[in-house]
Every structure is written in C-alpha cells, then in structure tokens.
C-alpha cells in the first residue's frame, strides 16, 4: 500500500496526523502491546492470556499487502493502532469475504483513529477482491459495536453465549457490510 497520510479530524490529541501504512515485522512489539492491553478487560478478545511477538510471528506472516493486508496507524512515528484482514472461512466460495480486526492504543482512543482505519478498509477492500467485510465482536463490546454501526455495518448474526470468560457466558455478534464492486 502506498502510504496514505490522513488528517486527524480531532487533531489536538493525536498531534496532527495519522498515517496508515503496511505493518512491518518491526512493528510487532507495538502491535502486540496494544493487543495484550485488552486481554484482561475480557471485552475484546477470546484469548485469556497475553501473547508474545514470537507466538504471533506466523499469524503476522499470513498477511500480504495485496490480499489480506495488515496496516498500522502511526502518529509522530509511533504505532497507535492497527487493522488486519483475514480469511473469513477457508472454502473458495468465501474468497470475497474477509474478517477484520482493529485495535487502538488506550491513550489514542476517541480521536478518530479506528474510524480512519475502518474507512480505509472499506475503501480499499474492493481493490483486493473483497466484497464483504465482517467483524466478530463480543455482544458486550459496546464501543466496537457502535464503531461498526457508525461505519455502515449491520448485525448479521448472533451466536449466543458461545464464549466463556471467567465464568461468564458471552455472546458473539457478527457485524457485516457489503462493499461496492470495484
Ligand atoms: C473499539 C475501538 C477500536 C475504537 O477505537 P477509537 O479510535 O477510540 O474509535 P474512534 O475514535 O474512531 O470512534 C469512532 C466511533 O466509534 C464509536 N465509539 C468508539 N469508542 C466508543 C466508546 N468508548 N463508546 C461508545 N462509542 C464508541 C463512536 O460511534 C465513534 O464515533 P463518534 O466519536 O463520532 O461518536 C477501541 O476502543 C479499541 O481498540 N477497543 C479494543 C479493541 C476492539 O474492541 N476492537 C474491535 C474488535 S476486533
């Protein structure tokens, strides 16, 4: 992806500019730190323990810029968020559907970073042969559900009480959006 420099719509906190670019292996520490900070909240990921850069290397290398990209948002050279695409399901008929995940550093939230990443995904996905995007989100992850709704996603599915988090059974919501054909 050619680097796209985007003006932050609320520039005060993120000090001006958010730049979205392909993630590099050298970004993995920052990516994993942002991810691990969400594990104890039990709001976001079904992982129950923090992960490591080493454990996540194979996952990182499953991505490719021209099919299932992995992007970071950076500000002043610091990674403040990330978004990745992955296969929704392995069967060929689902090739045009991708699952995305995105995470923003706690200190950079509510500044439009996730919105920028998701808008970029919606705009660029058709160029990658993707015509539908889904996000798999816990039913109690209100910030994320709101974010996806805001960006035109609809509730396509509910998998009730399928996650067990510290003894609590939690719903998984499938948020989806069809994209304009390229
Ligand atoms: C969800 C998350 C990605 C939002 O990131 P963000 O950069 O703070 O979001 P933005 O500032 O771009 O907000 C865009 C919209 O999302 C919604 N939103 C974001 N955070 C919200 C919150 N805490 N409460 C309610 N709505 C929220 C709002 O509609 C917001 O639009 P508005 O500011 O015009 O009201 C961030 O909280 C996060 O990283 N959470 C942990 C990871 C996660 O849940 N990922 C999603 C599952 S893969």
Tab-separated table of C-alpha atoms in Angstrom, residues 8-18 75-76 78 80 105-113:
chain	number	residue	atom	x	y	z
A	8	UNK	CA	-6.906	13.540	12.132
A	9	UNK	CA	-10.329	15.042	12.391
A	10	UNK	CA	-9.671	15.912	16.058
A	11	UNK	CA	-6.064	16.826	15.742
A	12	UNK	CA	-5.398	18.011	19.291
A	13	UNK	CA	-4.707	14.706	20.991
A	14	UNK	CA	-3.030	12.754	18.249
A	15	UNK	CA	-0.843	15.771	17.482
A	16	UNK	CA	-1.848	16.329	13.939
A	17	UNK	CA	-1.562	13.477	11.547
A	18	UNK	CA	-2.404	9.825	11.395
A	75	UNK	CA	1.381	9.278	14.704
A	76	UNK	CA	4.733	11.003	15.065
A	78	UNK	CA	4.570	5.823	16.959
A	80	UNK	CA	-1.153	3.870	17.829
A	105	UNK	CA	-3.920	2.135	21.864
A	106	UNK	CA	-5.821	3.073	25.027
A	107	UNK	CA	-4.247	6.528	25.074
A	108	UNK	CA	-5.240	7.246	21.476
A	109	UNK	CA	-8.905	6.312	21.665
A	110	UNK	CA	-11.821	8.620	20.843
A	111	UNK	CA	-9.675	10.585	18.410
A	112	UNK	CA	-10.957	9.046	15.208
A	113	UNK	CA	-8.146	6.508	14.712
